[in-house]
Tab-separated table of C-alpha atoms and ligand atoms in Angstrom:
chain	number	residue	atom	x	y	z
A	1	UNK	CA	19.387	24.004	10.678
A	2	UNK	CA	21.107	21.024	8.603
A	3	UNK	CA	24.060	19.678	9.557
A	4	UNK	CA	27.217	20.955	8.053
A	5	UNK	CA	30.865	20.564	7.336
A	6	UNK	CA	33.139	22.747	8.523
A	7	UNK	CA	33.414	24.508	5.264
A	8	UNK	CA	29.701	25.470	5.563
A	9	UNK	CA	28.485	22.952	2.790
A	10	UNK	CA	25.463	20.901	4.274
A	11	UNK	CA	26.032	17.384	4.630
A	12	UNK	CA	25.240	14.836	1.854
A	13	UNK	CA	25.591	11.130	1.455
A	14	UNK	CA	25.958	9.815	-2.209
A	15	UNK	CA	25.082	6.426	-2.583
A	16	UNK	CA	25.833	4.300	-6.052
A	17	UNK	CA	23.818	1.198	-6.774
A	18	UNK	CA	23.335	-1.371	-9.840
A	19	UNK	CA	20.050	-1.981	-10.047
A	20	UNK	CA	16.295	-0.549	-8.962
A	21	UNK	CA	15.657	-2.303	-6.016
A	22	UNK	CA	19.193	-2.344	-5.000
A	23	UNK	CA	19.062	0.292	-2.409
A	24	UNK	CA	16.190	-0.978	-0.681
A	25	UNK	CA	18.443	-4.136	0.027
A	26	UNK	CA	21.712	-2.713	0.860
A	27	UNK	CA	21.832	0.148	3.311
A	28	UNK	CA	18.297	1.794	3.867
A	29	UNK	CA	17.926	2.552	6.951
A	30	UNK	CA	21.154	3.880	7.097
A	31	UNK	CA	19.943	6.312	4.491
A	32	UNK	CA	16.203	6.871	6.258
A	33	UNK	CA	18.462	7.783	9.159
A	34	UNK	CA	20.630	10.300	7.576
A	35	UNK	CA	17.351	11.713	6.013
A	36	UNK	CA	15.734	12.013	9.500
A	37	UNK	CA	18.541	14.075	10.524
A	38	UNK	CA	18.555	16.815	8.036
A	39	UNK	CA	21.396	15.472	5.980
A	40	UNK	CA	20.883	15.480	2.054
A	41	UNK	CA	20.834	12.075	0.821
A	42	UNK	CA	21.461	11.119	-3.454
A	43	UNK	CA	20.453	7.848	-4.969
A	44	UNK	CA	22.645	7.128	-7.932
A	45	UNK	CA	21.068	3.720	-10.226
A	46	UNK	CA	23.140	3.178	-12.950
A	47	UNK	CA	20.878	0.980	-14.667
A	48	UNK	CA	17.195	0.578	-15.322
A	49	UNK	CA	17.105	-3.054	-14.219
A	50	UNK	CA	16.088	-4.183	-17.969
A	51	UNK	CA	17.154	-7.802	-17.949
A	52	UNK	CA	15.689	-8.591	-14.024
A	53	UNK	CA	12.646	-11.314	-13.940
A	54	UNK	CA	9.460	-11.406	-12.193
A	55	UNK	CA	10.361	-12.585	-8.452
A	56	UNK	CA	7.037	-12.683	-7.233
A	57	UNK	CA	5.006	-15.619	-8.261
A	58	UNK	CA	1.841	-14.100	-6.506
A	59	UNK	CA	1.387	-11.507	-9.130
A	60	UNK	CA	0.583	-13.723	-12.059
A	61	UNK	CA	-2.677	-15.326	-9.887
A	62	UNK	CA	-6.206	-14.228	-10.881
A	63	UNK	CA	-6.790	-10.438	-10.385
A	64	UNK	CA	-3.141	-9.605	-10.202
A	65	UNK	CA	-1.478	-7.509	-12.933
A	66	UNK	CA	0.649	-10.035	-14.221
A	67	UNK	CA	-2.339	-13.001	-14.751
A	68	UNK	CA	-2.117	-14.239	-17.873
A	69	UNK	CA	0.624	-12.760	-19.489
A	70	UNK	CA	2.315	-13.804	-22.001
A	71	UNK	CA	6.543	-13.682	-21.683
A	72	UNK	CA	7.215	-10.835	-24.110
A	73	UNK	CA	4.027	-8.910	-22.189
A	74	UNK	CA	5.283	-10.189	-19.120
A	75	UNK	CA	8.832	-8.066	-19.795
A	76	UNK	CA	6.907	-5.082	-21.106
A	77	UNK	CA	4.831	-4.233	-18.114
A	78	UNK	CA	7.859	-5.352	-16.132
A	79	UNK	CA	9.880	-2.274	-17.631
A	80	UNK	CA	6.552	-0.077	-17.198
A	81	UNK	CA	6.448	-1.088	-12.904
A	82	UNK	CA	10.193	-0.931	-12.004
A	83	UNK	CA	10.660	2.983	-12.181
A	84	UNK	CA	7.750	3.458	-10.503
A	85	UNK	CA	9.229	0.733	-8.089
A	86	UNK	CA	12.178	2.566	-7.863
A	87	UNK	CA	10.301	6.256	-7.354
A	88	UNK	CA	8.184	4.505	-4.132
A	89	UNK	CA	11.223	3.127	-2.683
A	90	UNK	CA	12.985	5.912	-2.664
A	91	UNK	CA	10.231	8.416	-1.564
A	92	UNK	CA	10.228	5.768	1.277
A	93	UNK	CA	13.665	6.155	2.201
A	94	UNK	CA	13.934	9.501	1.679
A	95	UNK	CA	16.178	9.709	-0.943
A	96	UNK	CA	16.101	13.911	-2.016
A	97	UNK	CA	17.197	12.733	-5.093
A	98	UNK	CA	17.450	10.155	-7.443
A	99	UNK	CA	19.733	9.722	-10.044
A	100	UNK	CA	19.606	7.604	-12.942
A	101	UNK	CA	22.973	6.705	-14.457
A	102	UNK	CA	21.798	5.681	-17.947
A	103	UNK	CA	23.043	2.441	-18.909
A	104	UNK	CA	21.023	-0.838	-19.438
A	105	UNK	CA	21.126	-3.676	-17.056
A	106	UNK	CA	24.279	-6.150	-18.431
A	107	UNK	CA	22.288	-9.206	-17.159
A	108	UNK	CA	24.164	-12.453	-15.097
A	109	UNK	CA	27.426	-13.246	-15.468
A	110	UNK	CA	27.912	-14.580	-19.649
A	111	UNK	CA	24.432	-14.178	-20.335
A	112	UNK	CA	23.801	-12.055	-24.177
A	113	UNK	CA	22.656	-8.981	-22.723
A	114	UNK	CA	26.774	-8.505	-21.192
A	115	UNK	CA	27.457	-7.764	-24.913
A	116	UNK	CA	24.284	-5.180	-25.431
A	117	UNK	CA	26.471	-1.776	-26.375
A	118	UNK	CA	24.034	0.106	-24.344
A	119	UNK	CA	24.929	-2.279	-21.334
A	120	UNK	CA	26.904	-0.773	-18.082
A	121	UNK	CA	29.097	-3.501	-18.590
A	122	UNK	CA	30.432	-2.270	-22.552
A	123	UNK	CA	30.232	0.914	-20.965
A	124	UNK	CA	33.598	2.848	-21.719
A	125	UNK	CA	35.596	3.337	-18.340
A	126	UNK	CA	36.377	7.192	-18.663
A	127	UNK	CA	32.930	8.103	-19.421
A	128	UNK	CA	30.977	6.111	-17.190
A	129	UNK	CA	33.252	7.625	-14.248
A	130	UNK	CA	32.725	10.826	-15.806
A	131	UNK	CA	28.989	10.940	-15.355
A	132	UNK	CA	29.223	9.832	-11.829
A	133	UNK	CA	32.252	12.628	-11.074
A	134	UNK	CA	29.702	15.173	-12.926
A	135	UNK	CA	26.838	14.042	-10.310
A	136	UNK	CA	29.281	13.965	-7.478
A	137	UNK	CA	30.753	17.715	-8.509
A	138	UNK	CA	26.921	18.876	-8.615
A	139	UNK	CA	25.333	17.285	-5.340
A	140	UNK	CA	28.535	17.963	-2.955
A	141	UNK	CA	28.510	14.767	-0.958
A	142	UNK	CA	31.303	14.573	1.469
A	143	UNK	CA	30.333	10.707	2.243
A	144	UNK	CA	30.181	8.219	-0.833
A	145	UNK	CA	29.090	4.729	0.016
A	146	UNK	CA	29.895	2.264	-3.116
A	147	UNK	CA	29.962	-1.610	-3.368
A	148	UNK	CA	32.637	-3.675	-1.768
A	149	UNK	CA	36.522	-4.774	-3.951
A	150	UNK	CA	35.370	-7.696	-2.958
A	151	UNK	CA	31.839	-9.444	-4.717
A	152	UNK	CA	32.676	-13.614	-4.552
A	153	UNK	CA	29.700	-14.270	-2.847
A	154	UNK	CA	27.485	-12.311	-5.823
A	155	UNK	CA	29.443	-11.044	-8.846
A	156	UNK	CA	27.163	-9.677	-11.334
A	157	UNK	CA	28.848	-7.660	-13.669
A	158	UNK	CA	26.650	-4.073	-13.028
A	159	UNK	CA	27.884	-4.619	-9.101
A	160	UNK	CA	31.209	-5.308	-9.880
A	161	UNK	CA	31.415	-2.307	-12.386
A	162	UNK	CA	29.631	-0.020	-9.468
A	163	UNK	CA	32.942	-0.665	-7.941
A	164	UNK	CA	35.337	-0.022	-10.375
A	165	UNK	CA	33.965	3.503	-11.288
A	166	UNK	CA	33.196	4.440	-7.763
A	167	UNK	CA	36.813	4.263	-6.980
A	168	UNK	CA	38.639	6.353	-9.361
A	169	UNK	CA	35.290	8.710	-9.966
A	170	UNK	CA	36.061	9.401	-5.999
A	171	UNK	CA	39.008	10.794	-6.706
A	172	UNK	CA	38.641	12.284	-10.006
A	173	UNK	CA	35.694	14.523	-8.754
A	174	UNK	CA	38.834	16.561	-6.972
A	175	UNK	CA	41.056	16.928	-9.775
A	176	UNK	CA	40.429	19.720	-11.560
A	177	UNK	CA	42.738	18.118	-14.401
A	178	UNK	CA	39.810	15.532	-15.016
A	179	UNK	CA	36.675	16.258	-16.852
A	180	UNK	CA	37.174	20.289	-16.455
A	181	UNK	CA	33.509	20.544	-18.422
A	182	UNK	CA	31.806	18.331	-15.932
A	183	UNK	CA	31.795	21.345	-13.153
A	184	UNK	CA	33.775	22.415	-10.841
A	185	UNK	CA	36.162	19.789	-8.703
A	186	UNK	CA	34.974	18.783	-5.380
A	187	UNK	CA	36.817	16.154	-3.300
A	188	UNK	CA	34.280	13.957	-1.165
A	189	UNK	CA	36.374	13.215	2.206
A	190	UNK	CA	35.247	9.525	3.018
A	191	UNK	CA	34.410	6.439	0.330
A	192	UNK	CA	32.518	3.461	1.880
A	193	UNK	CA	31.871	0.119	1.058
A	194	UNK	CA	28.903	-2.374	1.567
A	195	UNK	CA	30.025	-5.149	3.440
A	196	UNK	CA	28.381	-8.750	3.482
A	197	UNK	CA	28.186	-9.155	7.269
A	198	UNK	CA	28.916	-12.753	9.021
A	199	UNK	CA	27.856	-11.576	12.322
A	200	UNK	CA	24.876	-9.700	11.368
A	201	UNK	CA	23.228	-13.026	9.246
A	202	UNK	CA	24.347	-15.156	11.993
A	203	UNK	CA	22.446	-13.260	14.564
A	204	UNK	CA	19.390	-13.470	12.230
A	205	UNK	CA	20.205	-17.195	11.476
A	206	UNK	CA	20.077	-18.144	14.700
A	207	UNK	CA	16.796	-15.429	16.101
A	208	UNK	CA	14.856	-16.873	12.989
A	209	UNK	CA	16.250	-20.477	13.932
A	210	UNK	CA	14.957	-19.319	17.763
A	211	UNK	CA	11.446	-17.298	16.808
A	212	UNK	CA	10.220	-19.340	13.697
A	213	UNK	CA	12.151	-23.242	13.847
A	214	UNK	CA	13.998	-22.574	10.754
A	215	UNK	CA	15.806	-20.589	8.817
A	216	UNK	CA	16.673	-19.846	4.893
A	217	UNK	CA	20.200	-19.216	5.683
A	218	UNK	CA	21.911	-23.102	5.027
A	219	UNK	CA	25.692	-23.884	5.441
A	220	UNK	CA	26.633	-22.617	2.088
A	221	UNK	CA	25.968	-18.916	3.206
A	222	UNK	CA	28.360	-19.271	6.189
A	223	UNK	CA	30.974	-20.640	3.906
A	224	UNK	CA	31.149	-17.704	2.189
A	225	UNK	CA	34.542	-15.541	2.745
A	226	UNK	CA	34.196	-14.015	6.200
A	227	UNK	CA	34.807	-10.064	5.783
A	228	UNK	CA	33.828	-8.876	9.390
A	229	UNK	CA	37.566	-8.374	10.250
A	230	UNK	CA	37.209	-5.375	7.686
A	231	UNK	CA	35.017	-3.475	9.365
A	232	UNK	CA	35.080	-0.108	10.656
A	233	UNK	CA	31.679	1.095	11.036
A	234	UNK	CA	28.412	0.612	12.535
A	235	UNK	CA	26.125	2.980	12.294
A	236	UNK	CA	22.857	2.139	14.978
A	237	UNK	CA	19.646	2.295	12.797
A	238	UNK	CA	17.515	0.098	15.037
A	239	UNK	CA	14.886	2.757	14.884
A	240	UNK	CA	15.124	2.508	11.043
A	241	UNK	CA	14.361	-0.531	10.069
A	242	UNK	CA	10.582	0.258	8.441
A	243	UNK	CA	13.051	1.376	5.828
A	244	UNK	CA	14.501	-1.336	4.562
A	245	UNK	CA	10.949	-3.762	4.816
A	246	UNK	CA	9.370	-0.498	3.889
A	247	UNK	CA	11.933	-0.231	0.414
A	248	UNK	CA	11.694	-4.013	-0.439
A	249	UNK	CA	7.719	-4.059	-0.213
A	250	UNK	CA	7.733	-1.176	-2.715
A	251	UNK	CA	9.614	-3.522	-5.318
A	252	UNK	CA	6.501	-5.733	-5.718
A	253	UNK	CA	7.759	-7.172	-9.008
A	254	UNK	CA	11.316	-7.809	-7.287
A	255	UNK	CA	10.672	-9.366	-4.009
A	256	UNK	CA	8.477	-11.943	-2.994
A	257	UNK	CA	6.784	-10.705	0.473
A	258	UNK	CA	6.426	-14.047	1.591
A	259	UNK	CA	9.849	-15.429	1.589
A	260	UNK	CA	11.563	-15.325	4.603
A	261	UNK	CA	15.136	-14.574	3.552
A	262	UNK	CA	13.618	-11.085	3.208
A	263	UNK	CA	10.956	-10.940	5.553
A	264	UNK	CA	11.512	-13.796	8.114
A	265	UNK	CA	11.746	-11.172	11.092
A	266	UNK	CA	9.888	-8.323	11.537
A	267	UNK	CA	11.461	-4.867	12.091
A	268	UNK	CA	10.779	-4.897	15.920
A	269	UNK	CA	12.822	-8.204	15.819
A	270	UNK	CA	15.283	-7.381	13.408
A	271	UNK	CA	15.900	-4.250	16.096
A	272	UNK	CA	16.403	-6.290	18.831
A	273	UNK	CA	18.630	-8.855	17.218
A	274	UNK	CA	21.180	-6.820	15.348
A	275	UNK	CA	20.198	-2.762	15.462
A	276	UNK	CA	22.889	-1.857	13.387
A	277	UNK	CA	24.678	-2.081	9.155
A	278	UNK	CA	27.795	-2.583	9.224
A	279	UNK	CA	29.978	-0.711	6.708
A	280	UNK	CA	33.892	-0.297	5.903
A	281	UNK	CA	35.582	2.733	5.258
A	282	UNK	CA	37.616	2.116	2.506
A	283	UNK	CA	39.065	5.911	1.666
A	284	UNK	CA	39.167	9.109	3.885
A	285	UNK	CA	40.467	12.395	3.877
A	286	UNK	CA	39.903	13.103	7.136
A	287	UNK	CA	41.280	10.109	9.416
A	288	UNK	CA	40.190	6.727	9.985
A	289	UNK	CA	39.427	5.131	13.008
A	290	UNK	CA	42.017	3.277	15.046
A	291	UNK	CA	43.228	-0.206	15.544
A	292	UNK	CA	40.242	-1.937	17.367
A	293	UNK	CA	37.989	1.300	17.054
A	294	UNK	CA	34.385	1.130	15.648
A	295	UNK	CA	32.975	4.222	14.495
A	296	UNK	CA	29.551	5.327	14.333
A	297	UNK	CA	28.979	7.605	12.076
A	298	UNK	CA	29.718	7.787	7.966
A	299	UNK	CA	30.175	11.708	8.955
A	300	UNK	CA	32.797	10.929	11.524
A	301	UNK	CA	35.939	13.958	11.202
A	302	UNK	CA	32.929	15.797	8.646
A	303	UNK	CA	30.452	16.818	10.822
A	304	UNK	CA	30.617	20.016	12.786
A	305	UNK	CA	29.980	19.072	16.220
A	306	UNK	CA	26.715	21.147	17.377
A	307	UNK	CA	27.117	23.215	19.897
A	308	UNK	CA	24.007	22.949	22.635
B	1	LIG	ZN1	21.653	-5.468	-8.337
C-alpha cells in the first residue's frame, strides 16, 4: 500500500524548478528514492529553457545532430530536443508527473530576453503563484521542496523567482480566501529548500583530488558563502545515485558527459564519499527538528509510521 498521512491522503513530494534539466541537477535521487517507496512524486518546470545554449561541444562533430548547423538552426532543434530531454529525465527519476509552468526562460542576469513579456521574470506575482497554488491544491503534496532565500553563488533570475513564488504559493494553497477558483485549499505541512552544500563538494573535492589527481572544484567555489550551518536534513540516497548521472545523461544538449564537474566520480564513488543531499527545512506545520538534530526524512511528523 502507499504511504500515507495521517489524514489518509497518500504521500506526495512537489518539487519546483527553473529550467529543464534543473531537476536532474538538484535533488534526484532524493526524488528516485521517494518514487521507489511508493510516494507520489510532481515535477513542476516553470519554464521551457528557451534562452539555454548548446553545452555539449560533441554534438556538433560529424554524424551528430547538431553538425553543421547554422546558429538560428542550431536554436531551433535546440527547442525541438529539450522537452524530450526533459520527458527522459523525468521518466528516469520517476517523476509521476510533470508539470510545465508556462513561462519562457528570462535568460542571465540583464541579458534582453529578462524583458520578453512572456518571460517568468515579467511574470505578474499573483498569477504566477496562482498557477503553482492551483497545481499544489490538485496534486496534494504535503512536502514542497523549492530553491534556497539565498542564490549569491548563482542568481539567475528564473531561480530566484522559483523562490519568491514558492514561498507565499505555500501558504496561499491553504487559504481558502486566495484564488477560491483555483480548487479547493490544501495546506502542504513542510517547505524545503535546496541547499549548496560545503561539506558535500569538499568531500568530492578532495575523493576526485584522491581517485583522479585533480579536481574542477578551484578556490573560488570554497569561497562561496558557507550555508551548512543551515541544515536540517539529510536524507541517505546512496543507493540512488544512477538518478542523478542517470537525469544529467538524458540532457544531452545540456551537459557535457565528459566534464568532470558532472561526471568526475562515478555513482559507486559518489556513494561511498558522501551517500546523502542535504536539504533545509525552511517551513513546517508539523515540528522541526531540534537544536543539533538532523533529520532524515522530508516526511518526518507526515508519515504514518507502518505498523509491522
Ligand atoms: Zn536553471
Amino acid at each position: 500500500m502507499a504511504p500515507g498521512d495521517p489524514q489518509g491522503f497518500p504521500l506526495c513530494v512537489l518539487t519546483v524548478h527553473a529550467h529543464p534539466d534543473d531537476e536532474a541537477s538538484k535533488g534526484a535521487p532524493t526524488l528516485a528514492r521517494y518514487h521507489a517507496e511508493g510516494v507520489r512524486t510532481v515535477l513542476v518546470c516553470c519554464t521551457g529553457g528557451e534562452e539555454g545554449e548548446l553545452h555539449n561541444p560533441s554534438l556538433r562533430e560529424p554524424g551528430q545532430p547538431f553538425h553543421g548547423l547554422e546558429p538560428e538552426q542550431e536554436r531551433a532543434l535546440l527547442a525541438e530536443l529539450r522537452p524530450l530531454e526533459l520527458a527522459r529525465s523525468a521518466e528516469v527519476i520517476g517523476f509521476d508527473e510533470v508539470v510545465m509552468l508556462g513561462y519562457r526562460d528570462s535568460g542571465m542576469k540583464d541579458s534582453p530576453a529578462n524583458e520578453d513579456p512572456a518571460s517568468f521574470h515579467q511574470a505578474d506575482f499573483d498569477e504566477a503563484v496562482g498557477r503553482l497554488v492551483e497545481v499544489i491544491r490538485r496534486t496534494r503534496p504535503q512536502v514542497i521542496i523549492t530553491y534556497n532565500d539565498d542564490q549569491q553563488g548563482y542568481p539567475h533570475p528564473d531561480h530566484l523567482k522559483v523562490h519568491d513564488i514558492s514561498v507565499p504559493a505555500f501558504d496561499r494553497a491553504g487559504d481558502p480566501d486566495w484564488y477560491p477558483d483555483l480548487g479547493p485549499p490544501w495546506q502542504p505541512s513542510k517547505l524545503y529548500y535546496t541547499v549548496w552544500s560545503r561539506r558535500r563538494l569538499l568531500a568530492v573535492h578532495e575523493a576526485l583530488l584522491a581517485l583522479r589527481g585533480a579536481s574542477p572544484f578551484d578556490e573560488a567555489w570554497f569561497e562561496r558563502p558557507d550555508q551548512d550551518g543551515r541544515i536540517t536534513t539529510q536524507v541517505p540516497v546512496g543507493d540512488h545515485m544512477w538518478a542523478r548521472s542517470g537525469a544529467l545523461r538524458a540532457h544531452a544538449t545540456q551537459v557535457d558527459p565528459s566534464e568532470a564537474f558532472w561526471f568526475g566520480l562515478s555513482d559507486q564513488e559518489l556513494a561511498d564519499v558522501y551517500p546523502y543531499e542535504d536539504w533545509i527545512l525552511a517551513r513546517s506545520v508539523v515540528g522541526e527538528p531540534g537544536p543539533g538534530e538532523l533529520e532524515d526524512d522530508l516526511f518526518a511528523g507526515v508519515r504514518v509510521s507502518v505498523r509491522q
